[in-house]
Coordinates of C-alpha atoms in Angstrom, one line a residue:
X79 CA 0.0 0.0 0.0
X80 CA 0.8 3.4 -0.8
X81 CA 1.5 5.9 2.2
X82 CA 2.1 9.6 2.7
X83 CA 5.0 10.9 4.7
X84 CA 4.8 14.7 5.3
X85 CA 8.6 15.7 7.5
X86 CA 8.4 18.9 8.8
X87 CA 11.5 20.8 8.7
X88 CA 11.1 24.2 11.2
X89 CA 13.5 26.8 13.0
X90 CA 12.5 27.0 16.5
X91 CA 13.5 29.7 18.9
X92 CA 15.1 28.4 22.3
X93 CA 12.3 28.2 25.0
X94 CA 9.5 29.4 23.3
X95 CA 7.2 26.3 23.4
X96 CA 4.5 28.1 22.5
X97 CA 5.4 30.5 19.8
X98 CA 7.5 27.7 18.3
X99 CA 4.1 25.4 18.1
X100 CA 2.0 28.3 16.6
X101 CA 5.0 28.4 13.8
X102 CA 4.7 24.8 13.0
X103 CA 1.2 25.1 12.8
X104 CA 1.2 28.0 10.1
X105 CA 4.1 26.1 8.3
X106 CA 2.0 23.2 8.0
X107 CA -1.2 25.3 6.9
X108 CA -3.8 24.3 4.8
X109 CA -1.8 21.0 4.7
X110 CA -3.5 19.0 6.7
X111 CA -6.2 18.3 4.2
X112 CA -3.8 16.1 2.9
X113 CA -4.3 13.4 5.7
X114 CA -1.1 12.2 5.5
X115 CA -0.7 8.1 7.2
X116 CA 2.8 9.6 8.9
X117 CA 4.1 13.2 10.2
X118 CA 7.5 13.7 11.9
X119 CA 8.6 16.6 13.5
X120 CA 12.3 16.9 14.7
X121 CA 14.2 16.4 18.1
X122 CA 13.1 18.7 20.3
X123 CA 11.4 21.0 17.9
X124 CA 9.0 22.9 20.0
X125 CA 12.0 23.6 23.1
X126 CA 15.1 24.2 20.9
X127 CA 18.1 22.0 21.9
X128 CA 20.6 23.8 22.9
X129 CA 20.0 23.9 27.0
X130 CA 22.9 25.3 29.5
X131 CA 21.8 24.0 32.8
X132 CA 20.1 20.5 34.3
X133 CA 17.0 23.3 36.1
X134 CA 16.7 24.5 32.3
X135 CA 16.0 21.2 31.3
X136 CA 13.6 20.7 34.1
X137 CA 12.1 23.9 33.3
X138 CA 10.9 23.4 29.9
X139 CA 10.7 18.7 30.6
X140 CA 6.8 18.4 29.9
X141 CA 4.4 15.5 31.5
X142 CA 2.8 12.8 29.6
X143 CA 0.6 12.3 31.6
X144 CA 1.2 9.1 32.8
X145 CA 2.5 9.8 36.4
X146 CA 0.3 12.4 37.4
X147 CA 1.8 15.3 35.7
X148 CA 0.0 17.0 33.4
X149 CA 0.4 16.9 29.5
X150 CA 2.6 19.5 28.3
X151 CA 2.0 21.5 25.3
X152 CA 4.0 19.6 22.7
X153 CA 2.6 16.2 24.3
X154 CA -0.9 18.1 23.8
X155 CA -0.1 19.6 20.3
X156 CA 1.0 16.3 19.0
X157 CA -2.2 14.4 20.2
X158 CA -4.7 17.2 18.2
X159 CA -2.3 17.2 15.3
X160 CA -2.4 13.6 15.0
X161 CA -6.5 13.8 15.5
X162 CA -7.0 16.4 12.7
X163 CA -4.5 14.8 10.3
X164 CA -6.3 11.2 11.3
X165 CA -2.7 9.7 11.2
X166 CA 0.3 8.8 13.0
X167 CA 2.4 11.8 14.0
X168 CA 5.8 11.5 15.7
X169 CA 7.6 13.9 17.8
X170 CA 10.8 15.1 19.9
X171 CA 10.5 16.9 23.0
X172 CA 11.7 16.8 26.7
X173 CA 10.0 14.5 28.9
X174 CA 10.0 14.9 33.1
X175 CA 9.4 12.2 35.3
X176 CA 10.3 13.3 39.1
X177 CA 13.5 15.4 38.6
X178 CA 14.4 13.3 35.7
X179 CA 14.5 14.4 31.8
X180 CA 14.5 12.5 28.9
X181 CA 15.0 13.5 25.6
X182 CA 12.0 11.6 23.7
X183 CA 9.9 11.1 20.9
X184 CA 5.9 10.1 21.8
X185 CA 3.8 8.4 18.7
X186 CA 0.9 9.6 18.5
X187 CA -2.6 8.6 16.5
X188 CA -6.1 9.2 16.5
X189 CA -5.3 12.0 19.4
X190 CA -3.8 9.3 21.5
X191 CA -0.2 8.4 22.9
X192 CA 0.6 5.4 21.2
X193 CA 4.1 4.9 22.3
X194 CA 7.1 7.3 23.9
X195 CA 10.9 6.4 23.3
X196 CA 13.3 8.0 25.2
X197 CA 17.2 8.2 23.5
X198 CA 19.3 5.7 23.6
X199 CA 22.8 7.6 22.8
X200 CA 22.9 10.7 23.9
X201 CA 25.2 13.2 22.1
X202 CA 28.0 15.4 23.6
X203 CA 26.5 18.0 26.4
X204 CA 23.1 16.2 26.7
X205 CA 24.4 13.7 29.0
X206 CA 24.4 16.4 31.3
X207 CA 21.1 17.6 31.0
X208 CA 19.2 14.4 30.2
X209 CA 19.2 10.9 31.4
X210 CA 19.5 7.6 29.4
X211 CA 16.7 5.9 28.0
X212 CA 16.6 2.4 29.6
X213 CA 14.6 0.6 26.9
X214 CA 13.1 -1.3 25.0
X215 CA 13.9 0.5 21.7
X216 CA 10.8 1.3 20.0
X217 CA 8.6 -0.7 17.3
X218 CA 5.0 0.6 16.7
X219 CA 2.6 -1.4 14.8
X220 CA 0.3 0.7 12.4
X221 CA -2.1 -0.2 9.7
X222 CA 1.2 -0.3 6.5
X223 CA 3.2 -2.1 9.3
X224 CA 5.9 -1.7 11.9
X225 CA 7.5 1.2 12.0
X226 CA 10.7 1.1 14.3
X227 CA 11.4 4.9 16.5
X228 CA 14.9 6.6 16.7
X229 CA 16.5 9.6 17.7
X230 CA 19.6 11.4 15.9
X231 CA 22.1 9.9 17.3
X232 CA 20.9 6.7 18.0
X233 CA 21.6 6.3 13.9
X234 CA 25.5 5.9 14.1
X235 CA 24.9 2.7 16.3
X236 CA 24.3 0.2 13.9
X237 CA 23.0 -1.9 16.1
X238 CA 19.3 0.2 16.9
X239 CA 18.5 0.3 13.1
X240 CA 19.6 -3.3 13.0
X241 CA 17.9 -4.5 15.9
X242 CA 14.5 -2.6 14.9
X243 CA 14.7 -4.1 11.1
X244 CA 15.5 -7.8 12.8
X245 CA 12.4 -7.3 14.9
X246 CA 10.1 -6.6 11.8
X247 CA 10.7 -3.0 11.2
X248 CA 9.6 -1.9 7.6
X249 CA 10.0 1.5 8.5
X250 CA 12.1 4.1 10.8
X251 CA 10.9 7.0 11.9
X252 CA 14.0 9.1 12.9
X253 CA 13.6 13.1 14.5
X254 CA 17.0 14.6 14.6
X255 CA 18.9 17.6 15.2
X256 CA 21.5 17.0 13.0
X257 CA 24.7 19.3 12.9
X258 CA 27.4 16.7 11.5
X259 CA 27.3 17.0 8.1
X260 CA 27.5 13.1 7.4
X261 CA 24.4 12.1 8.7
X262 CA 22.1 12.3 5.4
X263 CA 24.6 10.3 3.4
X264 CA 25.1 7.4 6.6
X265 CA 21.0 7.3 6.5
X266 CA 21.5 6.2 3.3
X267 CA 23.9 2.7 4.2
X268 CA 21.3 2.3 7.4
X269 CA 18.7 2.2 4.9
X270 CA 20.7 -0.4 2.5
X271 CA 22.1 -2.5 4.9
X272 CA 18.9 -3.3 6.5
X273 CA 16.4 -2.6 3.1
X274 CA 14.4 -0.2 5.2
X275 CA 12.8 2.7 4.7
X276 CA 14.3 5.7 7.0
X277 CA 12.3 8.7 6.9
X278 CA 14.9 11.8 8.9
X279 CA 13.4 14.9 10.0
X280 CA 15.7 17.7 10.9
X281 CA 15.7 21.6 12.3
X282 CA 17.5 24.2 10.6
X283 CA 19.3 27.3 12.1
X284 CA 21.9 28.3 14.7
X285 CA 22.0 28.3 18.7
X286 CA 24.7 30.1 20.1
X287 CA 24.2 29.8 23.9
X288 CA 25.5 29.7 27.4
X289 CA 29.4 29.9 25.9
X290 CA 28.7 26.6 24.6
X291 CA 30.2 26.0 20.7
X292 CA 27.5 27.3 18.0
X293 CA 25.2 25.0 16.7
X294 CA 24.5 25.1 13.4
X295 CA 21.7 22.8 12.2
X296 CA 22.1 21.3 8.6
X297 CA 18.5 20.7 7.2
X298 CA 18.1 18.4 4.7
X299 CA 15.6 16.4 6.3
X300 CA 15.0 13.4 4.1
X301 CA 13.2 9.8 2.8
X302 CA 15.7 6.9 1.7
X303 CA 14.3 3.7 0.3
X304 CA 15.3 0.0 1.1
X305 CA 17.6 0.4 -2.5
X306 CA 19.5 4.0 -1.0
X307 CA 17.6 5.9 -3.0
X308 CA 16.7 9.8 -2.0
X309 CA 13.3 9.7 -2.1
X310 CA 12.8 13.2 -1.4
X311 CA 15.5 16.4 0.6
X312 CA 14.9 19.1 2.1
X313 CA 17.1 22.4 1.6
X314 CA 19.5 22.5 4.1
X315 CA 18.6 26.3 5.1
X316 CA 14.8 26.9 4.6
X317 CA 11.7 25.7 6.9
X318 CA 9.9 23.3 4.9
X319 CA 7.5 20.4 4.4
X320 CA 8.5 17.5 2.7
X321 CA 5.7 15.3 1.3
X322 CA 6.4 11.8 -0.1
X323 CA 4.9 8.6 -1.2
X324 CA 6.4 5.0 -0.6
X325 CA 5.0 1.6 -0.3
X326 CA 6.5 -0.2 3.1
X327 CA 6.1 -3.3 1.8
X328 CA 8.9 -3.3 -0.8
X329 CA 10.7 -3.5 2.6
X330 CA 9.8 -6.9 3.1
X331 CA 12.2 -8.5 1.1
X332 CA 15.6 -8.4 2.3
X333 CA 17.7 -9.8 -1.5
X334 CA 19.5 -7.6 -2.3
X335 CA 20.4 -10.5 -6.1
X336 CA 18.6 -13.7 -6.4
X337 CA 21.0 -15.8 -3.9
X338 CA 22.1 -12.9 -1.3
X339 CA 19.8 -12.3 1.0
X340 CA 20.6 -9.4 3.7
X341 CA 18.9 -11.8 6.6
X342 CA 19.2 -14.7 5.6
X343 CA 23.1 -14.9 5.3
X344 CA 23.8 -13.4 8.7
X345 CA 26.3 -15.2 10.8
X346 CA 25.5 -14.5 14.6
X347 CA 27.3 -16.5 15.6
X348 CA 30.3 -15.0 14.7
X349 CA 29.3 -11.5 15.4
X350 CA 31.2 -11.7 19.1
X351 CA 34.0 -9.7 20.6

């Protein structure tokens, strides 16, 4: 079956939670007549990502609801979105539980939670602001399959996109905040060596905060097919929607000639240190 994929590629201002949501929500328009079957937003897209402090990170961590604490505004956002659009929307945001935060992405669909994955690998100065995620990595089923959930820089352990395309994974769903300039060409070999789809959305501008280095944020938020194939990029410079159209189920088959099969060849028990 044919689906839609709409990424949403915005600029957000550090903090502004709100102003930053009303943005995405005049980027995206008129759009959402489109009902698309998948949205992503980026890492942390509503809060901006460059925080300075642990209480900063408490300050703007949002509730899911699930422990008493009420639902933030992205959590909220991304439940309506997902209700007017009538299909599965993925997000990044910073999630509190006690005086912990995460950094996380919630699935959500028909204005419900569905799932919430918090990262894996977290990348330079986060480790100081946010704790680990503890597990399981994510796989959602939906109506064109599974669709396996990862966060930026989860992608440069093999192992996740691996472990998610083992377990049934057609499809990864991947918010970033990209600023290494590699990471559009590595999705492509994630999505060849596992013949998956990988669907990357990222933020564009600069942060400059605290002292910390400058961020600059590369755009180019993009779809790769099972074969490597660019399916559809984003400028690396401009807010944007990217719409495309794939068919999971050409992830299915993991041949990549008539007697090598991806899978099927695998040698696990040599794969030791």
């Amino acid at each position: 079956m044919l689906i839609r994929i709409v990424l949403v590629q915005n600029n957000p201002v550090f903090g502004e939670v709100t102003g930053n949501l009303d943005r995405v929500k005049a980027l995206y328009g008129g759009r959402k007549g489109l009902r698309p079957d998948l949205v992503i937003f980026p890492e942390l897209f509503a809060s901006g990502y460059q925080f300075t402090s642990k209480s900063e990170a408490l300050s703007l961590g949002e509730g899911d609801g699930r422990d008493g604490r009420e639902k933030g505004p992205t959590v909220r956002f991304l439940e309506e979105f997902s209700m007017e659009t009538k299909g599965w929307v993925v997000g990044g945001l910073p999630l509190r539980r006690g005086n912990k935060v995460y950094n996380s992405a919630v699935v959500t669909h028909h204005g419900t939670i569905m799932a919430i994955y918090d990262k894996t690998h977290l990348f330079e100065a986060e480790n100081r602001w946010f704790e680990r995620g503890s597990g399981p990595l994510c796989l959602v089923r939906t109506e064109f399959g599974l669709m396996g959930v990862m966060i930026c820089f989860d992608w440069l352990f093999p192992e996740v996109t691996r472990s998610l395309a083992l377990s049934g994974a057609l499809l990864i769903a991947h918010p970033v905040n990209w600023v290494l300039p590699f990471g559009p060409q590595g999705m492509i070999l994630r999505s060849v060596e596992n013949r998956v789809f990988t669907a990357t959305a990222n933020r564009i501008g600069e942060e400059a905060r605290g002292g910390f280095k400058p961020l600059r944020y590369i755009g180019s938020s993009q779809v790769v097919s099972p074969q490597g194939e660019i399916l559809g990029r984003a400028p690396e410079d401009a807010e944007s929607l990217l719409e495309i159209q794939c068919d999971p189920e050409l992830a299915r088959s993991k041949r990549v000639v008539e007697e090598s099969d991806f899978f099927r060849q695998r040698r696990p028990d040599l794969y030791r240190n």
